[in-house]
Short mmCIF file of C-alpha atoms in Angstrom, two decimals:
data_model
loop_
_atom_site.label_atom_id
_atom_site.label_comp_id
_atom_site.label_asym_id
_atom_site.label_seq_id
_atom_site.Cartn_x
_atom_site.Cartn_y
_atom_site.Cartn_z
CA UNK A 206 93.35 109.65 90.29
CA UNK A 207 92.19 107.54 87.24
CA UNK A 208 91.72 103.80 87.90
CA UNK A 209 91.31 100.97 85.13
CA UNK A 210 91.60 97.41 85.43
CA UNK A 211 91.87 95.08 82.20
CA UNK A 212 90.51 91.97 83.48
CA UNK A 213 88.14 91.31 86.38
CA UNK A 214 87.70 87.55 86.03
CA UNK A 215 91.26 86.33 86.82
CA UNK A 216 92.18 85.51 90.39
CA UNK A 217 95.81 86.42 90.89
CA UNK A 218 98.05 84.90 93.33
CA UNK A 219 100.73 87.59 93.25
CA UNK A 220 100.52 91.27 92.50
CA UNK A 221 103.44 92.97 90.80
CA UNK A 222 103.58 96.67 91.72
CA UNK A 223 105.40 98.94 89.22
CA UNK A 224 105.66 102.87 89.82
CA UNK A 225 106.43 104.72 86.67
CA UNK A 226 107.62 108.29 86.42
CA UNK A 227 109.22 109.63 83.12
CA UNK A 228 110.30 106.25 82.09
CA UNK A 229 109.29 106.03 78.33
CA UNK A 230 112.97 105.23 77.47
CA UNK A 231 113.17 102.36 79.84
CA UNK A 232 109.90 100.75 80.81
CA UNK A 233 109.63 98.87 77.78
CA UNK A 234 112.41 96.39 78.72
CA UNK A 235 110.62 96.21 82.25
CA UNK A 236 107.27 95.12 80.59
CA UNK A 237 108.87 92.67 78.32
CA UNK A 238 110.59 91.04 81.34
CA UNK A 239 106.95 90.63 82.90
CA UNK A 240 105.60 89.12 79.64
CA UNK A 241 108.38 86.58 79.85
CA UNK A 242 107.41 85.34 83.35
CA UNK A 243 106.99 81.58 83.44
CA UNK A 244 104.38 82.00 86.28
CA UNK A 245 101.15 83.55 84.84
CA UNK A 246 98.91 83.84 87.83
CA UNK A 247 99.70 87.58 88.63
CA UNK A 248 98.34 90.94 88.14
CA UNK A 249 100.58 93.99 87.05
CA UNK A 250 99.75 97.20 88.79
CA UNK A 251 101.06 100.12 86.83
CA UNK A 252 101.10 103.45 88.44
CA UNK A 253 101.84 106.55 86.25
CA UNK A 254 103.01 108.91 88.87
CA UNK A 255 102.16 112.19 86.93
CA UNK A 256 104.84 111.68 84.13
CA UNK A 257 105.55 114.67 81.95
CA UNK A 258 106.98 112.57 79.24
CA UNK A 259 105.67 109.93 76.85
CA UNK A 260 105.14 107.41 79.56
CA UNK A 261 101.19 107.32 79.69
CA UNK A 262 101.38 106.93 75.84
CA UNK A 263 103.88 104.01 75.95
CA UNK A 264 101.93 102.28 79.00
CA UNK A 265 98.45 102.85 77.27
CA UNK A 266 99.71 101.31 73.97
CA UNK A 267 101.18 98.31 75.95
CA UNK A 268 97.95 97.78 77.92
CA UNK A 269 95.96 97.56 74.42
CA UNK A 270 98.03 94.46 73.10
CA UNK A 271 99.00 92.57 76.31
CA UNK A 272 97.17 89.69 77.57
CA UNK A 273 98.18 90.11 81.20
CA UNK A 274 95.86 91.22 84.04
CA UNK A 275 96.66 94.82 84.40
CA UNK A 276 95.55 97.58 86.77
CA UNK A 277 96.43 101.03 85.56
CA UNK A 278 96.41 104.05 88.08
CA UNK A 279 97.06 107.28 86.47
CA UNK A 280 97.72 109.94 89.29
CA UNK A 281 98.82 113.40 89.89
CA UNK A 282 102.76 113.16 90.83
CA UNK A 283 102.99 112.17 94.56
CA UNK A 284 106.32 110.41 94.80
CA UNK A 285 107.28 106.67 94.62
CA UNK A 286 106.02 106.33 98.10
CA UNK A 287 102.46 107.33 97.28
CA UNK A 288 102.56 105.42 93.97
CA UNK A 289 103.43 102.16 95.79
CA UNK A 290 100.97 102.67 98.45
CA UNK A 291 98.25 103.31 95.94
CA UNK A 292 99.20 99.93 94.48
CA UNK A 293 99.12 98.01 97.63
CA UNK A 294 95.63 99.53 98.20
CA UNK A 295 94.29 98.02 95.10
CA UNK A 296 96.18 94.70 95.04
CA UNK A 297 94.30 91.47 95.13
CA UNK A 298 97.23 88.87 95.22
CA UNK A 299 98.16 86.84 98.24
CA UNK A 300 101.81 88.02 97.78
CA UNK A 301 103.27 91.28 96.62
CA UNK A 302 106.39 92.02 94.60
CA UNK A 303 107.88 95.35 93.72
CA UNK A 304 109.75 96.26 90.28
CA UNK A 305 111.12 99.52 89.31
CA UNK A 306 110.34 100.80 85.76
CA UNK A 307 113.92 100.59 84.67
CA UNK A 308 114.68 97.26 86.05
CA UNK A 309 113.71 93.57 84.88
CA UNK A 310 113.02 90.49 86.36
CA UNK A 311 114.58 87.00 85.54
CA UNK A 312 111.88 85.05 83.76
CA UNK A 313 111.73 82.78 86.83
CA UNK A 314 111.50 85.65 89.49
CA UNK A 315 108.02 85.22 90.41
CA UNK A 316 107.82 81.49 90.04
CA UNK A 317 110.89 80.90 92.18
CA UNK A 318 109.92 83.23 94.96
CA UNK A 319 106.37 82.20 95.02
CA UNK A 320 107.03 78.48 95.09
CA UNK A 321 109.56 78.85 98.01
CA UNK A 322 107.37 81.13 100.21
CA UNK A 323 104.24 79.10 99.58
CA UNK A 324 105.67 75.78 100.05
CA UNK A 325 107.95 76.44 102.77
CA UNK A 326 105.12 78.01 104.88
CA UNK A 327 107.42 80.87 105.80
CA UNK A 328 106.76 84.39 105.83
CA UNK A 329 109.20 85.65 103.09
CA UNK A 330 111.33 84.56 100.44
CA UNK A 331 114.15 86.46 98.87
CA UNK A 332 116.97 86.13 96.12
CA UNK A 333 119.86 88.37 95.09
CA UNK A 334 120.40 91.26 92.74
CA UNK A 335 122.55 91.32 89.58
CA UNK A 336 123.86 94.65 88.06
CA UNK A 337 124.84 92.30 85.01
CA UNK A 338 121.90 90.34 83.92
CA UNK A 339 123.20 89.58 80.42
CA UNK A 340 126.17 87.86 81.77
CA UNK A 341 124.40 86.12 84.66
CA UNK A 342 121.18 84.95 82.75
CA UNK A 343 122.89 83.36 79.88
CA UNK A 344 123.51 80.22 82.04
CA UNK A 345 120.89 77.62 82.94
CA UNK A 346 119.33 78.81 86.22
CA UNK A 347 120.83 76.80 89.21
CA UNK A 348 120.36 77.72 92.98
CA UNK A 349 120.31 76.61 96.60
CA UNK A 350 117.72 77.60 99.11
CA UNK A 351 118.64 78.10 102.75
CA UNK A 352 116.09 78.48 105.44
CA UNK A 353 116.69 81.46 107.86
CA UNK A 354 115.12 82.61 110.95
CA UNK A 355 114.55 86.34 111.13
CA UNK A 356 117.36 87.53 113.03
CA UNK A 357 119.56 85.73 110.39
CA UNK A 358 117.70 87.47 107.64
CA UNK A 359 118.03 90.86 109.20
CA UNK A 360 121.69 90.47 109.74
CA UNK A 361 121.95 89.35 106.38
CA UNK A 362 120.39 92.40 104.75
CA UNK A 363 121.89 94.86 107.31
CA UNK A 364 125.50 93.73 106.81
CA UNK A 365 125.03 93.08 102.95
CA UNK A 366 126.39 89.55 103.17
CA UNK A 367 124.79 89.05 99.63
CA UNK A 368 123.59 91.72 97.06
CA UNK A 369 120.44 91.95 98.49
CA UNK A 370 117.65 94.82 97.82
CA UNK A 371 114.27 95.55 98.94
CA UNK A 372 113.12 94.57 95.35
CA UNK A 373 114.52 91.00 95.95
CA UNK A 374 111.74 90.05 98.20
CA UNK A 375 108.36 88.54 97.93
CA UNK A 376 105.95 89.86 100.72
CA UNK A 377 102.78 88.50 102.20
CA UNK A 378 100.00 90.99 101.63
CA UNK A 379 98.27 89.69 104.70
CA UNK A 380 101.00 90.80 106.79
CA UNK A 381 101.34 94.22 105.22
CA UNK A 382 97.80 94.70 105.71
CA UNK A 383 97.17 93.46 109.03
CA UNK A 384 100.07 95.73 110.45
CA UNK A 385 99.35 98.57 108.24
CA UNK A 386 102.97 98.68 106.74
CA UNK A 387 103.19 101.65 104.19
CA UNK A 388 105.87 103.54 102.52
CA UNK A 389 106.78 106.81 104.33
CA UNK A 390 105.50 109.75 102.31
CA UNK A 391 107.77 112.83 102.14
CA UNK A 392 111.09 110.52 102.24
CA UNK A 393 112.90 110.27 98.75
CA UNK A 394 115.70 108.06 99.99
CA UNK A 395 115.40 104.87 102.36
CA UNK A 396 111.71 104.75 101.93
CA UNK A 397 112.02 101.08 100.58
CA UNK A 398 114.35 100.13 103.42
CA UNK A 399 111.92 101.44 105.76
CA UNK A 400 109.20 99.24 104.49
CA UNK A 401 111.27 96.29 104.39
CA UNK A 402 112.48 96.53 107.90
CA UNK A 403 109.09 97.03 109.18
CA UNK A 404 107.77 93.92 107.33
CA UNK A 405 110.71 92.02 108.77
CA UNK A 406 109.60 93.13 112.31
CA UNK A 407 106.48 90.97 111.79
CA UNK A 408 108.36 87.94 110.28
CA UNK A 409 109.43 84.58 112.08
CA UNK A 410 111.41 82.91 109.45
CA UNK A 411 112.05 82.93 105.55
CA UNK A 412 113.78 81.42 102.80
CA UNK A 413 116.99 82.80 101.06
CA UNK A 414 117.27 81.72 97.27
CA UNK A 415 120.99 82.08 96.20
CA UNK A 416 120.13 83.27 92.56
CA UNK A 417 120.51 86.52 90.80
CA UNK A 418 116.86 86.80 89.69
CA UNK A 419 116.49 90.54 89.93
CA UNK A 420 118.23 92.81 87.48
CA UNK A 421 119.15 96.28 88.45
CA UNK A 422 119.93 98.43 85.28
CA UNK A 423 122.34 101.27 85.44
CA UNK A 424 120.09 104.24 84.65
CA UNK A 425 121.91 107.52 84.31
CA UNK A 426 118.79 109.57 84.97
CA UNK A 427 117.64 107.53 87.87
CA UNK A 428 116.94 109.39 91.12
CA UNK A 429 119.63 107.32 92.76
CA UNK A 430 122.21 109.07 90.76
CA UNK A 431 121.11 112.62 92.19
CA UNK A 432 123.41 113.87 94.53
CA UNK A 433 121.59 116.36 96.86
CA UNK A 434 120.72 116.93 100.48
CA UNK A 435 117.71 114.79 100.01
CA UNK A 436 120.07 111.89 100.55
CA UNK A 437 120.01 112.28 104.18
CA UNK A 438 116.30 111.12 104.10
CA UNK A 439 118.01 107.81 104.44
CA UNK A 440 119.06 108.70 107.96
CA UNK A 441 115.50 109.71 109.07
CA UNK A 442 114.31 106.41 107.40
CA UNK A 443 116.83 104.49 109.59
CA UNK A 444 115.87 106.43 112.78
CA UNK A 445 112.15 105.59 111.95
CA UNK A 446 113.07 101.83 111.77
CA UNK A 447 115.15 102.09 114.97
CA UNK A 448 111.97 103.19 116.79
CA UNK A 449 109.83 100.68 115.03
CA UNK A 450 112.08 97.67 115.84
CA UNK A 451 112.09 99.11 119.62
CA UNK A 452 108.47 99.71 119.85
CA UNK A 453 107.60 96.14 118.76
CA UNK A 454 110.07 94.67 120.93
CA UNK A 455 112.34 93.12 118.29
CA UNK A 456 115.55 91.55 119.55
CA UNK A 457 117.34 93.06 116.81
CA UNK A 458 116.72 96.68 117.83
CA UNK A 459 120.07 97.24 119.82
CA UNK A 460 122.27 95.76 117.10
CA UNK A 461 120.42 97.83 114.43
CA UNK A 462 120.81 101.00 116.41
CA UNK A 463 124.42 100.61 116.92
CA UNK A 464 125.07 99.91 113.14
CA UNK A 465 122.65 101.11 110.63
CA UNK A 466 122.60 104.92 111.07
CA UNK A 467 126.39 105.18 111.25
CA UNK A 468 126.63 102.76 108.19
CA UNK A 469 124.35 105.21 106.34
CA UNK A 470 126.10 108.33 107.16
CA UNK A 471 129.45 107.00 106.14
CA UNK A 472 127.63 105.87 102.81
CA UNK A 473 126.48 109.40 102.24
CA UNK A 474 129.65 110.82 103.09
CA UNK A 475 131.08 108.69 100.47
CA UNK A 476 128.55 109.88 97.83
CA UNK A 477 129.14 113.39 98.53
CA UNK A 478 132.71 113.03 98.34
CA UNK A 479 132.67 110.96 95.02
CA UNK A 480 130.49 113.93 93.66
CA UNK A 481 132.94 116.60 95.00
CA UNK A 482 130.07 118.05 96.81
CA UNK A 483 132.33 119.49 99.65
CA UNK A 484 129.33 121.94 100.54
CA UNK A 485 126.93 118.79 101.29
CA UNK A 486 129.84 116.93 102.97
CA UNK A 487 130.57 119.88 105.33
CA UNK A 488 126.76 120.31 105.80
CA UNK A 489 126.49 116.78 107.01
CA UNK A 490 129.36 117.01 109.43
CA UNK A 491 127.70 120.27 110.82
CA UNK A 492 124.34 118.80 111.46
CA UNK A 493 125.38 115.47 112.67
CA UNK A 494 128.23 114.06 115.09
CA UNK A 495 129.44 112.14 112.24
CA UNK A 496 132.85 111.23 113.82
CA UNK A 497 131.24 109.96 116.94
CA UNK A 498 128.54 107.88 115.04
CA UNK A 499 131.26 106.55 112.53
CA UNK A 500 133.29 105.29 115.39
CA UNK A 501 130.61 102.73 116.19
CA UNK A 502 131.45 100.79 112.89
CA UNK A 503 135.11 100.11 113.85
CA UNK A 504 133.88 98.05 116.82
CA UNK A 505 130.33 96.86 115.60
CA UNK A 506 131.08 96.56 111.79
CA UNK A 507 131.24 93.03 110.20
CA UNK A 508 133.05 94.24 106.94
CA UNK A 509 136.80 94.75 107.03
CA UNK A 510 136.12 97.44 104.27
CA UNK A 511 133.72 99.23 106.22
CA UNK A 512 135.96 99.15 109.43
CA UNK A 513 138.96 100.51 107.25
CA UNK A 514 136.86 103.25 105.65
CA UNK A 515 135.41 104.21 109.24
CA UNK A 516 138.69 104.24 110.50
CA UNK A 517 140.26 106.69 107.96
CA UNK A 518 137.28 108.89 108.40
CA UNK A 519 137.45 109.44 112.16
CA UNK A 520 141.34 109.84 111.71
CA UNK A 521 141.20 112.45 109.13
CA UNK A 522 137.84 113.56 107.58
CA UNK A 523 139.89 115.50 105.02
CA UNK A 524 142.00 112.55 103.84
CA UNK A 525 138.81 110.54 103.58
CA UNK A 526 137.17 113.05 101.17
CA UNK A 527 140.12 113.44 98.82
CA UNK A 528 140.85 109.57 98.68
CA UNK A 529 137.23 108.99 97.62
CA UNK A 530 137.43 111.77 95.05
CA UNK A 531 140.73 110.16 93.60
CA UNK A 532 139.05 106.72 93.66
CA UNK A 533 135.90 108.09 92.09
CA UNK A 534 137.50 109.54 89.00
CA UNK A 535 138.19 106.36 86.93
CA UNK A 536 134.54 105.42 87.46
CA UNK A 537 133.32 108.79 86.28
CA UNK A 538 135.21 108.31 83.15
CA UNK A 539 134.12 104.89 82.39
CA UNK A 540 130.31 106.14 82.94
CA UNK A 541 130.78 109.20 80.73
CA UNK A 542 132.31 106.99 77.78
CA UNK A 543 129.51 104.39 78.27
CA UNK A 544 126.74 107.07 78.29
CA UNK A 545 128.15 108.95 75.25
CA UNK A 546 128.71 105.70 73.27
#
């Protein structure tokens, strides 16, 4: 692993951790969004995770011309969890935020989150995510802040009462370090959710910023578009979180156990059906008692849409599968036209 720091003299308040893997075509937009940040007292930690394309060249050229305080880690490929963990290990900021190399920050992202977590004296601050930043960010930024206790935050995140993500949170480095919170190695899906849930286990309260400050860009080559058996890693991550909540005496442990694994299984079944991967759909049903688990969503789910989906599945899995296939076809056509143009 090669480690370089561009600026030893600065004392960053926030550390921005960006893992990079084969992202030469997307990372420039990501880096430009960091150059535009109104808040300047941050360090940028770039981790090149053994890229085989021109990522190293793009990052090296950027570092030469940027005035930001940059840490560059060039490592053998170890996966996103290893990359983020290495970023945490070298971070100097009081707070940490994460950004993917195919996404972007609103110019006020760091400023608004830092101001709210530091001035409120709370343990976390978080905003919402947008999949259409071009449309949302044309207007002048207006938002409201809502103080929440940790059980409210957990419920909001679990039941997706707003478009939230692991990326839309700012984390206290002292909480991360003192509780030895790291990303699980060997899990390709759900590793970020596991990190966030473990962090929230040690939080008392936070501030919700009702504004779309994180831009999720639709990348057809993203790992999230790969439909394979590794998707079930998210189930393992959920089970890990359930055990962690229980062992740390979280009052949210029972509610999480009743709902979360079942919700993830239903979501994976949808992914497999939308990709017409009947082999993976059947394998998931064979390895987990999916009908029994998904039944929990009919009684414990908060979303009517989730309850209806769960009810259709437990009534007739075959009808559920073909219904998702039918609904997915128009979206696939739209994506194909978009990518080809």
